[in-house]
Coordinates of C-alpha atoms and ligand atoms in Angstrom, one line a residue:
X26 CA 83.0 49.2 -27.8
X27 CA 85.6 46.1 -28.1
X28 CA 88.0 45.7 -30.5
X29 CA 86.6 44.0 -33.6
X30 CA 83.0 43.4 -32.4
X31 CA 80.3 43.1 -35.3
X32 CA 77.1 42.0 -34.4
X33 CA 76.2 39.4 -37.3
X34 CA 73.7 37.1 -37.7
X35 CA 71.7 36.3 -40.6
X36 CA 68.5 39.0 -40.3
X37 CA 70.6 41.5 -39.6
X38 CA 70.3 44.3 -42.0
X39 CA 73.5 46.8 -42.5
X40 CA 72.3 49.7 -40.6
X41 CA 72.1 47.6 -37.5
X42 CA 75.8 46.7 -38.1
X43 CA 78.2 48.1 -35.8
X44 CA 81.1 48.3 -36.5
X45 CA 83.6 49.1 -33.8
X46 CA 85.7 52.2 -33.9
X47 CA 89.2 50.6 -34.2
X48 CA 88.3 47.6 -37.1
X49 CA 90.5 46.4 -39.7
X50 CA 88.5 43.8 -42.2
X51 CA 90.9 40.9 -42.3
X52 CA 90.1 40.1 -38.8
X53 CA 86.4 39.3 -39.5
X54 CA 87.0 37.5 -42.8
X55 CA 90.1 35.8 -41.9
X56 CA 90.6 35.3 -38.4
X57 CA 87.6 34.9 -37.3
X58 CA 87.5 31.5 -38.9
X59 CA 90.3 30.2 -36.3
X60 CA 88.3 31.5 -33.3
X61 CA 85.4 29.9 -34.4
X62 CA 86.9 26.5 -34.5
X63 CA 86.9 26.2 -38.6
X64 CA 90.7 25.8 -39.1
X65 CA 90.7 22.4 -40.7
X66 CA 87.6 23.3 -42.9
X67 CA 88.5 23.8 -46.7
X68 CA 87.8 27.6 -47.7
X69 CA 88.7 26.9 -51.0
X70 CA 89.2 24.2 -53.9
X71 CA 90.9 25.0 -57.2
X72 CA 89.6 22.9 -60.3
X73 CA 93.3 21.8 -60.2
X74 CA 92.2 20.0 -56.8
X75 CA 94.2 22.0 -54.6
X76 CA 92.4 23.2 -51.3
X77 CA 93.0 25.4 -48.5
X78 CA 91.8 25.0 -45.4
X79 CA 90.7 28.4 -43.6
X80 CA 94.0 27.5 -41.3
X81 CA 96.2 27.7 -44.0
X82 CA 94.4 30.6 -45.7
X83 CA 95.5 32.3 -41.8
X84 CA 98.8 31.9 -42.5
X85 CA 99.4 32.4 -45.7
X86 CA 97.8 35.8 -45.5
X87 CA 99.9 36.8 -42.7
X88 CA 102.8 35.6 -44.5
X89 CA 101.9 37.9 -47.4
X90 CA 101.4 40.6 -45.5
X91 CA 104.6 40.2 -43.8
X92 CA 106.6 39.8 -47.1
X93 CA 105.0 43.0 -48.1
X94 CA 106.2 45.2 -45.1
X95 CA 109.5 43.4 -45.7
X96 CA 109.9 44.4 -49.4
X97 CA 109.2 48.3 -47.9
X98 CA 105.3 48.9 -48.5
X99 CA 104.1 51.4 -46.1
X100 CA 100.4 52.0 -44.6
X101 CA 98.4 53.3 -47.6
X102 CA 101.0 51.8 -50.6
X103 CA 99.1 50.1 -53.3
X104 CA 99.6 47.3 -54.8
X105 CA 98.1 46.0 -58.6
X106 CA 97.1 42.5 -58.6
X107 CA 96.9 41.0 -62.2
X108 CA 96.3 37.7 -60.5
X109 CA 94.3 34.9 -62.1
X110 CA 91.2 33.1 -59.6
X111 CA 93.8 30.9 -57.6
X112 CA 94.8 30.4 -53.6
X113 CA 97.6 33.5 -54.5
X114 CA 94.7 36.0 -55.1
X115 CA 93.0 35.9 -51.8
X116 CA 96.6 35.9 -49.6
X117 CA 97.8 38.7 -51.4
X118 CA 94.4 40.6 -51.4
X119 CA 94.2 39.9 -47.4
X120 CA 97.5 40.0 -46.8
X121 CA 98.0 43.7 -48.1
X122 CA 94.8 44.6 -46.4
X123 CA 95.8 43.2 -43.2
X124 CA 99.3 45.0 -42.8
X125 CA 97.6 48.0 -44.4
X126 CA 98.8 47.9 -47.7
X127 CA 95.9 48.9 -50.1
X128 CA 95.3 46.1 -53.0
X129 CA 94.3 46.8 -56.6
X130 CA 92.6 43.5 -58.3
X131 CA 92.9 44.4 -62.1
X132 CA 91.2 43.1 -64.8
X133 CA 93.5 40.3 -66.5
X134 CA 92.3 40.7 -69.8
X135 CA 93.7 43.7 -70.6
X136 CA 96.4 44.9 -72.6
X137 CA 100.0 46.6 -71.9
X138 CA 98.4 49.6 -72.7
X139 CA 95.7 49.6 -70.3
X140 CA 98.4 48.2 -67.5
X141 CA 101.1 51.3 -68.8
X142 CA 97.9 53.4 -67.7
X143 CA 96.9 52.3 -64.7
X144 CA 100.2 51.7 -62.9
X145 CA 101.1 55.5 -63.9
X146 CA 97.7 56.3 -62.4
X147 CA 97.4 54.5 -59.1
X148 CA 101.4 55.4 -58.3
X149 CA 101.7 52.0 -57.1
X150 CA 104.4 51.0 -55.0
X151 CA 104.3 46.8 -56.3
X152 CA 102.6 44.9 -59.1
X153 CA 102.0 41.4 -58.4
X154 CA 101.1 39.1 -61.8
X155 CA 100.0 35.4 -62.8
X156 CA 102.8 34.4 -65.1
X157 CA 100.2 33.8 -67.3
X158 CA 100.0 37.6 -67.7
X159 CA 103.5 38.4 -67.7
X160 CA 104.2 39.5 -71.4
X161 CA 101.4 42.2 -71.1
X162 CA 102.1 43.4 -67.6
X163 CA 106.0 43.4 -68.3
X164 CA 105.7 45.4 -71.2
X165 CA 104.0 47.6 -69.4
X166 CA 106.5 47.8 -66.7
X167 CA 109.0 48.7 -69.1
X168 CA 106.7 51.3 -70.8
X169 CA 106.0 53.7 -67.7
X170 CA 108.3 56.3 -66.4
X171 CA 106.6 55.4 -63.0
X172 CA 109.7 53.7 -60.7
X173 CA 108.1 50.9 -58.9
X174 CA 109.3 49.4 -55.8
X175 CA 108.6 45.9 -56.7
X176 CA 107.1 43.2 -59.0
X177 CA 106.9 40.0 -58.7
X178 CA 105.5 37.1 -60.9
X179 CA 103.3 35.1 -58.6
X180 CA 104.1 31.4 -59.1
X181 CA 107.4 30.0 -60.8
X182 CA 110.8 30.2 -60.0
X183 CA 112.7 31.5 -57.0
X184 CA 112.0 34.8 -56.5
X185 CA 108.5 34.5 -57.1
X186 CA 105.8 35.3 -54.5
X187 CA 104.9 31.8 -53.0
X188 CA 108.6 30.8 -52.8
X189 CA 109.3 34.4 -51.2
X190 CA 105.9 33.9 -48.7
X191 CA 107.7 31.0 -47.0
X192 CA 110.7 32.7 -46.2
X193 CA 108.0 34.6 -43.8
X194 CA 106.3 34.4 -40.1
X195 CA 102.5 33.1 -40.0
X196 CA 102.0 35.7 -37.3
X197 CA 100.8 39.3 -37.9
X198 CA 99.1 41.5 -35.7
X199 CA 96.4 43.8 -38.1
X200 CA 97.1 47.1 -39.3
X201 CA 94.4 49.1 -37.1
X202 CA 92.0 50.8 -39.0
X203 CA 88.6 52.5 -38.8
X204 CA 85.9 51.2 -40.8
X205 CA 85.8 54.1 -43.3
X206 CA 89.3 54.0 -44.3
X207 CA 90.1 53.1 -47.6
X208 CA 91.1 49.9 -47.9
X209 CA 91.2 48.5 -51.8
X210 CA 90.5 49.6 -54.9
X211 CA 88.2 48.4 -57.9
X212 CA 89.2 50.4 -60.9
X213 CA 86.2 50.9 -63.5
X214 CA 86.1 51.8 -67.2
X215 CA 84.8 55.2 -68.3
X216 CA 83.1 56.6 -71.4
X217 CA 86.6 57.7 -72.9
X218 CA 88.2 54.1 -72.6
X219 CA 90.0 55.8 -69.3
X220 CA 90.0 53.8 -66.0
X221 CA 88.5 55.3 -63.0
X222 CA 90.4 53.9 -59.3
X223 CA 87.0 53.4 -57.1
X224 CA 88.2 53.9 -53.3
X225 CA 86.4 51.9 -51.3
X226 CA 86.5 51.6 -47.1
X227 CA 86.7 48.5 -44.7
X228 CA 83.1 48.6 -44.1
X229 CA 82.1 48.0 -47.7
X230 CA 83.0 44.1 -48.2
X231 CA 80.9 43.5 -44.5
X232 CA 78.2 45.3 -45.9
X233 CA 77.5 43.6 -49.2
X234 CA 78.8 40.2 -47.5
X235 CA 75.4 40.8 -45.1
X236 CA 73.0 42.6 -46.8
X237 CA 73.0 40.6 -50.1
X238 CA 75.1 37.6 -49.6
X239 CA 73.9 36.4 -46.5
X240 CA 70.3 38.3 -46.4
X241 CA 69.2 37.7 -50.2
X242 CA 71.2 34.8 -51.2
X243 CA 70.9 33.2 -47.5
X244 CA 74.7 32.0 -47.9
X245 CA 75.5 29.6 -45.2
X246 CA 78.2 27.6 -43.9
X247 CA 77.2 24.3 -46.0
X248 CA 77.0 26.4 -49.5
X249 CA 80.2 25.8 -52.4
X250 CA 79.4 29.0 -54.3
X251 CA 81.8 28.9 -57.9
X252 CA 81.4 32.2 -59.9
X253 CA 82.3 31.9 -63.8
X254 CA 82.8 36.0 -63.6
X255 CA 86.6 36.6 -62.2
X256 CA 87.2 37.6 -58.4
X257 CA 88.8 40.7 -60.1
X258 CA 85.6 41.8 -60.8
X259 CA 83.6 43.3 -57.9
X260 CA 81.1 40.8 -58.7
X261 CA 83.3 38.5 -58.8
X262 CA 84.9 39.0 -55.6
X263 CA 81.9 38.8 -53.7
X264 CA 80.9 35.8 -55.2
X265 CA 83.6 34.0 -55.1
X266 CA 85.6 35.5 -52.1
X267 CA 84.1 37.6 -49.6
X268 CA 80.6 35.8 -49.7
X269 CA 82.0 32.4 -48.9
X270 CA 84.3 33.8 -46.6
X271 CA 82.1 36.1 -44.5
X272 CA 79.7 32.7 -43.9
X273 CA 82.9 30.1 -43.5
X274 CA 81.3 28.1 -46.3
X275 CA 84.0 27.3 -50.0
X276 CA 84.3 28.6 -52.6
X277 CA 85.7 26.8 -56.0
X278 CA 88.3 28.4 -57.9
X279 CA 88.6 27.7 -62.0
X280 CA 91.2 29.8 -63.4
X281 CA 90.6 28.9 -67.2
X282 CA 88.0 30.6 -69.3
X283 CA 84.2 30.5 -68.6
X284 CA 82.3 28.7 -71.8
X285 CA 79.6 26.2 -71.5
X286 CA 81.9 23.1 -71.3
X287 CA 83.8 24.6 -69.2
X288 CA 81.4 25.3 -66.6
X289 CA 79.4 22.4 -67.0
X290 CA 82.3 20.3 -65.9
X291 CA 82.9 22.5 -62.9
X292 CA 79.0 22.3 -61.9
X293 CA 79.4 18.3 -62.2
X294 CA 82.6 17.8 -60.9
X295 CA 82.9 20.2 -57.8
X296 CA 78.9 19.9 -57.5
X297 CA 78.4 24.2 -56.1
X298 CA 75.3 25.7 -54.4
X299 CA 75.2 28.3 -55.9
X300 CA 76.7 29.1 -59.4
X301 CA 77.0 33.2 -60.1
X302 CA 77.1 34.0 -64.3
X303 CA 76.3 37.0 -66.8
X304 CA 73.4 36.5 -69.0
X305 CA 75.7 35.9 -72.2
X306 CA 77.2 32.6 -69.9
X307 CA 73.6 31.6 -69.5
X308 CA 72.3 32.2 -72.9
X309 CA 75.5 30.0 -74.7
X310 CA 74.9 27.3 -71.6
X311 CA 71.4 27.2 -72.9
X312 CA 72.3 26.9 -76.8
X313 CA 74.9 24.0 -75.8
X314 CA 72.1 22.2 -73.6
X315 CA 70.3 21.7 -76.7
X316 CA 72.6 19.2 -77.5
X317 CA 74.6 18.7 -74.4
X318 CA 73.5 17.6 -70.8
X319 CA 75.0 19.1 -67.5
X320 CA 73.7 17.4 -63.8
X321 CA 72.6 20.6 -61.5
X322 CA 71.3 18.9 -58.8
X323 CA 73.9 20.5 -56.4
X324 CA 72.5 23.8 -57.2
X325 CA 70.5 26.1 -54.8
X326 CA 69.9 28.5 -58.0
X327 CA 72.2 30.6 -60.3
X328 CA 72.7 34.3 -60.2
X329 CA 72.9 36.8 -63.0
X330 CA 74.2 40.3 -63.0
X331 CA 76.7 42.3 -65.1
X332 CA 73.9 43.0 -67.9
X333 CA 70.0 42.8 -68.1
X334 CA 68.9 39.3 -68.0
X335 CA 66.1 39.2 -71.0
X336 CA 62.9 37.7 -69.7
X337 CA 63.2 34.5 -72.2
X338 CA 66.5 33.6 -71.2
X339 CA 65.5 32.7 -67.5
X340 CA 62.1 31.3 -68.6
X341 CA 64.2 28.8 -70.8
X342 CA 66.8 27.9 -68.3
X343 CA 64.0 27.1 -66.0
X344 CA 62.2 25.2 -68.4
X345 CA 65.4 23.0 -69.1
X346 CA 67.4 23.1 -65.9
X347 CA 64.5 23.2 -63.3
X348 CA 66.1 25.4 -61.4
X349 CA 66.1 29.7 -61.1
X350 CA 68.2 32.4 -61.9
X351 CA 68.6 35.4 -59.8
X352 CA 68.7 38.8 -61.8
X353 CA 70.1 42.0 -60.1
X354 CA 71.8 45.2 -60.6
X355 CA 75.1 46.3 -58.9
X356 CA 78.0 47.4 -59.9
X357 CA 82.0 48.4 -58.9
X358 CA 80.7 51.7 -57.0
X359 CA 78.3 50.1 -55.0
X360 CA 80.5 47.3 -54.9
X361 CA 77.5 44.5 -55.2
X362 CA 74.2 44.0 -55.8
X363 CA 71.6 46.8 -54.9
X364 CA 68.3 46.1 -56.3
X365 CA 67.6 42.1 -57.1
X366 CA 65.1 39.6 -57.3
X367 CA 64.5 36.7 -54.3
X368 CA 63.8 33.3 -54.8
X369 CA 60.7 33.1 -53.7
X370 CA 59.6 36.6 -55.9
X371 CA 60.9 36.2 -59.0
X372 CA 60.3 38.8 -62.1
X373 CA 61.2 37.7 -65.4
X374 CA 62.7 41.0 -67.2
X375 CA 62.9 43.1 -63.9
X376 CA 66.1 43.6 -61.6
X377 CA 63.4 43.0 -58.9
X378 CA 63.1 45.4 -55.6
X379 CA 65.8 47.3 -53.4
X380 CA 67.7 44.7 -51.5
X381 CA 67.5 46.0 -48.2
X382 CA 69.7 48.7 -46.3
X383 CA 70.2 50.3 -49.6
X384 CA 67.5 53.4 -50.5
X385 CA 67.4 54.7 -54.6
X386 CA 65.8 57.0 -56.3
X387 CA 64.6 57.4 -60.0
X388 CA 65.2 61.5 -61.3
X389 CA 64.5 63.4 -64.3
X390 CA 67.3 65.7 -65.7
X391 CA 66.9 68.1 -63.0
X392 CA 67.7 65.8 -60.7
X393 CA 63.7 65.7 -59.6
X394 CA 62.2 62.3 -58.5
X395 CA 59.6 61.3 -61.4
X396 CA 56.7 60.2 -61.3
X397 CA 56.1 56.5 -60.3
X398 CA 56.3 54.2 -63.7
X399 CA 58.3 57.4 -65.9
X400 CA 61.6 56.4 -66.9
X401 CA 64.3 58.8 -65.4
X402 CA 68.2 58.0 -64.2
X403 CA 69.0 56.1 -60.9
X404 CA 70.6 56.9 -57.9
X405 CA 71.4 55.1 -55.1
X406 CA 72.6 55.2 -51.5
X407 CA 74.3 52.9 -49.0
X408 CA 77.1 51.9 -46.9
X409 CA 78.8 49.9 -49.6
X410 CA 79.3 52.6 -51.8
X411 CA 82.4 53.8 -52.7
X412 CA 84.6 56.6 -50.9
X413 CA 85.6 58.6 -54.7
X414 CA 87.6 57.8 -57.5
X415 CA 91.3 58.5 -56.9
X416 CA 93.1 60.9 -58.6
X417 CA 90.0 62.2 -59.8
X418 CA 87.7 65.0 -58.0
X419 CA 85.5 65.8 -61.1
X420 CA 84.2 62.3 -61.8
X421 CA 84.0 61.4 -58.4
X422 CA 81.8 65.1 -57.9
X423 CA 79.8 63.6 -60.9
X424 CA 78.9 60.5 -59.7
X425 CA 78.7 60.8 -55.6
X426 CA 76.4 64.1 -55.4
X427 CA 75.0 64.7 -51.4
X428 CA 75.7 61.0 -50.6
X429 CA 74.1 59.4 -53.6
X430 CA 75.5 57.4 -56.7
X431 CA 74.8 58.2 -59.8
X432 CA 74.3 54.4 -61.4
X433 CA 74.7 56.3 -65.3
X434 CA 71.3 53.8 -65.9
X435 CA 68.1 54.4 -66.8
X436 CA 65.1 52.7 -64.6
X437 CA 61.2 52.6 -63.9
X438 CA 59.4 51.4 -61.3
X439 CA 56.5 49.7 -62.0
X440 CA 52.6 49.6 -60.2
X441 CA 54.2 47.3 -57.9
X442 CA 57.6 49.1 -57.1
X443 CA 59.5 46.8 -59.4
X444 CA 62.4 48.2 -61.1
X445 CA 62.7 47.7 -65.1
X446 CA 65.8 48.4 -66.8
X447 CA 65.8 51.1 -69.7
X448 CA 69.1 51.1 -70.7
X449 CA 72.3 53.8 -70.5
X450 CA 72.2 57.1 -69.7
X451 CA 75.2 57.2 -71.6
X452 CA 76.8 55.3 -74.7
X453 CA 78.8 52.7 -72.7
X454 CA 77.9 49.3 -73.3
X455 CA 78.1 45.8 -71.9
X456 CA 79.0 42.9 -73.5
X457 CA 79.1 39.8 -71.8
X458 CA 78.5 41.8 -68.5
X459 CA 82.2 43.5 -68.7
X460 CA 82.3 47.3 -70.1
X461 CA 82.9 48.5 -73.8
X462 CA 83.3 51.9 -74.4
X463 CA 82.5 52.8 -77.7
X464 CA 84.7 55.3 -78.1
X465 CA 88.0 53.1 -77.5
X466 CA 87.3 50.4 -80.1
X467 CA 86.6 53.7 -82.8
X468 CA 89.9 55.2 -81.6
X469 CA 91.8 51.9 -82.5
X470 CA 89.5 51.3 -85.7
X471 CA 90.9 54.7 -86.8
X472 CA 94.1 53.6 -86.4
X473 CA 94.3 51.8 -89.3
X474 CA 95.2 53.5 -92.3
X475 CA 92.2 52.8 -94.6
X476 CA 90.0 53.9 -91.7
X477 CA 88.7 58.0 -92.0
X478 CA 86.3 57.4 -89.1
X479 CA 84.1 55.0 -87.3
X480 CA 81.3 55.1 -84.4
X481 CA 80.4 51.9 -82.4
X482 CA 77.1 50.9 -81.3
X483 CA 75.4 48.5 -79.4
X484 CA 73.4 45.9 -81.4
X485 CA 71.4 42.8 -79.5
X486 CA 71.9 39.5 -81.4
X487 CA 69.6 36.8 -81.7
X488 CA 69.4 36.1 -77.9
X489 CA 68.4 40.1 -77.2
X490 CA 72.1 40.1 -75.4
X491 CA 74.5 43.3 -76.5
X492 CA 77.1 43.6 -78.6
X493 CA 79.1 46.1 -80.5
X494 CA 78.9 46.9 -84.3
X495 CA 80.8 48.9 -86.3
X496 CA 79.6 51.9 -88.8
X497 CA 83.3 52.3 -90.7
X498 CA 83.8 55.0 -93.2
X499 CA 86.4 54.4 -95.7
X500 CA 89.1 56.7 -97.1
X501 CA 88.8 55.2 -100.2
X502 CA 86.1 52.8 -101.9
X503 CA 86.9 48.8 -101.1
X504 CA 85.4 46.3 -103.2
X505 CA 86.2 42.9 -100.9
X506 CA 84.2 44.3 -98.0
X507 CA 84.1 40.5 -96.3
X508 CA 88.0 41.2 -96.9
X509 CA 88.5 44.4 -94.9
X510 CA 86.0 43.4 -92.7
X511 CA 88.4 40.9 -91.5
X512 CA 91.4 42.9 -91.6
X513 CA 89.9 45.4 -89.0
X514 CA 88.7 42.6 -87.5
X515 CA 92.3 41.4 -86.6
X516 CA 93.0 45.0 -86.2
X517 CA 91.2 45.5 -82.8
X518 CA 92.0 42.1 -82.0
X519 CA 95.3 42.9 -81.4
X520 CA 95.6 45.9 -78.9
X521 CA 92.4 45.5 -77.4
X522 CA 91.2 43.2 -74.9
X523 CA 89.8 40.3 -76.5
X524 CA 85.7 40.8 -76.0
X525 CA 86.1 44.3 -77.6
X526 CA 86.1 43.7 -81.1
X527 CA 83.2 44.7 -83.3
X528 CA 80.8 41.8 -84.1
X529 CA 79.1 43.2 -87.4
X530 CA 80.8 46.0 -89.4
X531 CA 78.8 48.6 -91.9
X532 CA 80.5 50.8 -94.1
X533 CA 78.2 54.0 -94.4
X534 CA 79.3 56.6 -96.6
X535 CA 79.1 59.4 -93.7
X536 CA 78.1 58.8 -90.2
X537 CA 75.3 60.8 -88.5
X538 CA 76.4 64.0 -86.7
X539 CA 75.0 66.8 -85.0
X540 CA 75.5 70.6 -85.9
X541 CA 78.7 70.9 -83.7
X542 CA 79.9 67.4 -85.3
X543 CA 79.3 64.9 -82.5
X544 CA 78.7 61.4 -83.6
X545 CA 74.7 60.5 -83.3
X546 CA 75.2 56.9 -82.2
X547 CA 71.6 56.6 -81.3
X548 CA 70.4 57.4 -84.9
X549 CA 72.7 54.7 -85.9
X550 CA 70.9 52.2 -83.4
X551 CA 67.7 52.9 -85.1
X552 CA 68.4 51.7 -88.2
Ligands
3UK630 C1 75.0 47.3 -65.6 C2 73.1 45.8 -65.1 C3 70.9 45.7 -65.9 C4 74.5 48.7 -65.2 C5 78.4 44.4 -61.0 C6 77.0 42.8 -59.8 O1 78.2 44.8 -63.3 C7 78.7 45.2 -62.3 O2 79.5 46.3 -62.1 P1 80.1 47.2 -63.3 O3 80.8 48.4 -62.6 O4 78.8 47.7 -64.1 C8 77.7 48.3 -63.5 C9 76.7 48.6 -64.5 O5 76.4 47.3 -65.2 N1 74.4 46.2 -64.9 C10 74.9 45.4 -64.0 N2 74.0 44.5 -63.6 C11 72.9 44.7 -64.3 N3 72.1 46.3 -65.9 N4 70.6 44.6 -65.2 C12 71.6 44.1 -64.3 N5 71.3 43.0 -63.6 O6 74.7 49.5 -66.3 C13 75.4 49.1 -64.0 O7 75.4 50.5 -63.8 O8 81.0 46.4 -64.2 C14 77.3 43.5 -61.0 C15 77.7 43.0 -58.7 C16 78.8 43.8 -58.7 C17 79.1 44.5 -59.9 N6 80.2 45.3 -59.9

């Protein structure tokens, strides 16, 4: 077959996709867009009111990519991006990928600690940062015994990467590939608070691009999509990058932080087809509209993932908006969505049915299918899925097992083949769609010295949405509880990134434990 020949057009489904044999992704997200005569069409508007026209976006990825041959990055290198949603993300996320550097999109709300970690882990050649982020990533920098070949602060002063991009050529001819190669990394929290790198290939962004972008969402070159969740989020990405950019439509970027104001004035100002939030976005929007008023007439519909959408939130924002909300499943692994709803076949408290091209399967302990409408955990299968987890055979042995993911959730189907949500088949939790392991907000409550030991749980709140609470034991009686409640409260607020503090704290005299003294968080969800 040809170089760079992909069959695509909207009913395909990704096993028709062909990829050719020699394939690197840039090509079909980037240049394409010349060779189809969209050069002078905007690709992307800040909130700023800068945009980008898929000619500049070109260059400026081929100047990155340049620059990063230039400062010595070899095929394979990675680079960690703690890059806020702007222009700078996607031309250094291309740019590596295009001269085959491998780039590492990190979450930006994390803390020196998390960065000291995850630079050591991924041995990364170059860490790239918004200066907006620069206090936690330098520290971090300065922290690790890892010697990196560069950083560079993204925007300000002279030898910063936009100032150093110019200083490059606008032509680059692609890194050649194959379509399973790895290509970036997502990196994903794990039960013990420890990031896991998820290696995914070429082929993966294509594949969630078609399958659910273009073939459940029907993304097309006329849509604006703008995603409150951050593009260093794998939902994020595809909602706000590789969606938009796999159908030449635009995307908005709004760097600032997602609250119902904030989004409001994005939805009236920049007017998006589609608008992409976690049910905790939705649920505040909907508290603020009872007061407040926001225009969606632009909108096609909304989509929620991250976290189960309860049935009464998307009954309500119906009611009030007029307009739908998408629920489904996906997550870093599988890169995007899996199983979801359609428009026209909405279920209010399911994820809805298997999007196709992807195949699951609901098992009992012994890895047996169940019985249709029995709980049991899901797996699923598809080209999106990630390759392993680097620098870390046993998880990736327990998670990909004979070519299928082990999602860690718990899932019926129901007379109709509808999948319903159960919850975890493990103690993590999600709050605000973005992971909380218990056990790392206990190992900084413990920390502090009036602290003998603490487990966290997951508690819904008024709206049925998760969050975590605390069950502290004391070394020592304390009177002022409201007192020391705040204290610890400041405690993980410092150290931690900022949505995993506890939202309620008990102080039991003894926590719940089993024979060989492991915390019983479930008995302490009961009560
Ligand atoms: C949970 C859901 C019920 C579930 C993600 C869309 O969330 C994403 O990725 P993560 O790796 O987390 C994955 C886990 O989150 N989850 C996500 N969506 C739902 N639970 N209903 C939902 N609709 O536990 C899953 O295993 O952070 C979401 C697209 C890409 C993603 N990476």
């Amino acid at each position: 077959m040809q170089k760079n020949t992909i069959k695509i057009n909207s009913s395909v489904i990704p096993s028709q996709i062909e990829f050719s044999s020699v394939f690197n992704v840039s090509e079909i997200f980037i240049d394409r867009h010349i060779k189809e005569g969209r050069k002078d069409k905007v690709a992307i508007i800040t909130t700023d009111g800068i945009e980008v026209t898929y000619g500049e976006l070109f260059e400026n990825v081929n100047k990155s990519g340049n620059l990063l041959k230039r400062l010595g990055l070899k095929k394979g290198d990675r680079i960690l991006m703690m890059v806020k949603d702007s222009p700078e993300f996607f031309y250094l996320f291309w740019g590596a990928i295009k001269a085959g550097i491998v780039p590492v999109p990190i979450n930006t709300l994390l803390r020196s600690k998390d960065y000291a970690f995850i630079i050591q882990d991924s041995a990364c050649s170059g860490v790239v940062y918004s200066p907006e982020f620069s206090k936690e990533v330098e520290r971090a920098i300065s922290k690790v015994s890892h010697k990196l070949v560069f950083s560079l602060v993204t925007i300000g002063g002279l030898k910063c990467f936009m100032e150093e991009i110019l200083l490059e050529s606008s032509e680059l001819v692609a890194n050649s590939a194959t379509p399973t190669d790895d290509c970036f990394w997502l990196y994903s929290s794990g039960t013990t608070g420890k990031p896991k790198g998820a290696v995914h290939s070429h082929k993966s962004m294509v594949i969630t691009s078609q399958l659910y972008g273009k073939y459940i969402l029907g993304v097309c070159e006329d849509d604006v999509c703008f995603s409150a969740a951050k593009l260093f989020f794998a939902y994020g990405l595809g909602n706000g990058m590789t969606f938009p950019l796999w159908s030449g439509a635009k995307c908005i970027l709004f760097s600032g932080r997602p609250n119902p104001e904030s989004t409001f004035d994005v939805i009236e100002s920049f007017k998006p087809s589609l608008f992409f939030g976690v049910p905790t976005l939705f649920a505040s929007q909907l508290h603020s509209l009872e007061t407040n008023s926001c225009d969606f007439s632009s909108l096609r519909m909304s989509i929620s993932a991250g976290e189960a959408l309860p049935a009464n939130i998307l009954n309500r924002w119906k009611e009030k908006t007029g307009t739908e909300i998408l629920d489904g499943i996906g997550s870093t692994e599988a890169l995007h969505i899996f199983i979801s709803n359609r428009l026209n076949d909405i279920r209010p408290g399911s994820s809805g049915l298997l999007v196709p091209g992807y195949n699951a399967k609901i098992v009992d302990e012994n890895g047996k299918e169940v019985s249709q409408g029995e709980e049991g955990r899901l797996l699923i299968q598809g080209e999106s899925t990630c390759k392993y987890y680097w620098n870390n055979t046993e998880k990736t042995n327990e998670t990909i097992i004979e070519g299928w993911l082990n999602t860690g959730d718990t899932y019926w189907q129901d007379a109709e083949g509808y999948f319903i949500y159960g919850g975890r088949s493990d103690d993590m939790m999600k709050v605000g769609g973005i992971w909380c392991s218990p056990f790392e907000i206990e190992s900084k409550l413990v920390e502090h010295p009036d602290v003998l030991e603490a487990a966290v749980v997951a508690r819904k709140d008024d709206t049925g949405l998760v969050k975590p609470e605390a069950h502290v034991v004391l070394k020592e009686k304390i009177n002022d509880l409201e007192k020391i409640s705040e204290v610890l409260l400041q405690h993980c607020k410092t150290g931690l990134a900022p949505y995993k503090y506890p939202r309620w704290f008990q102080y039991p005299t003894e926590l719940p434990k089993t024979a060989t003294g492991k915390i019983q968080r479930f008995r302490l969800m009961l009560n």
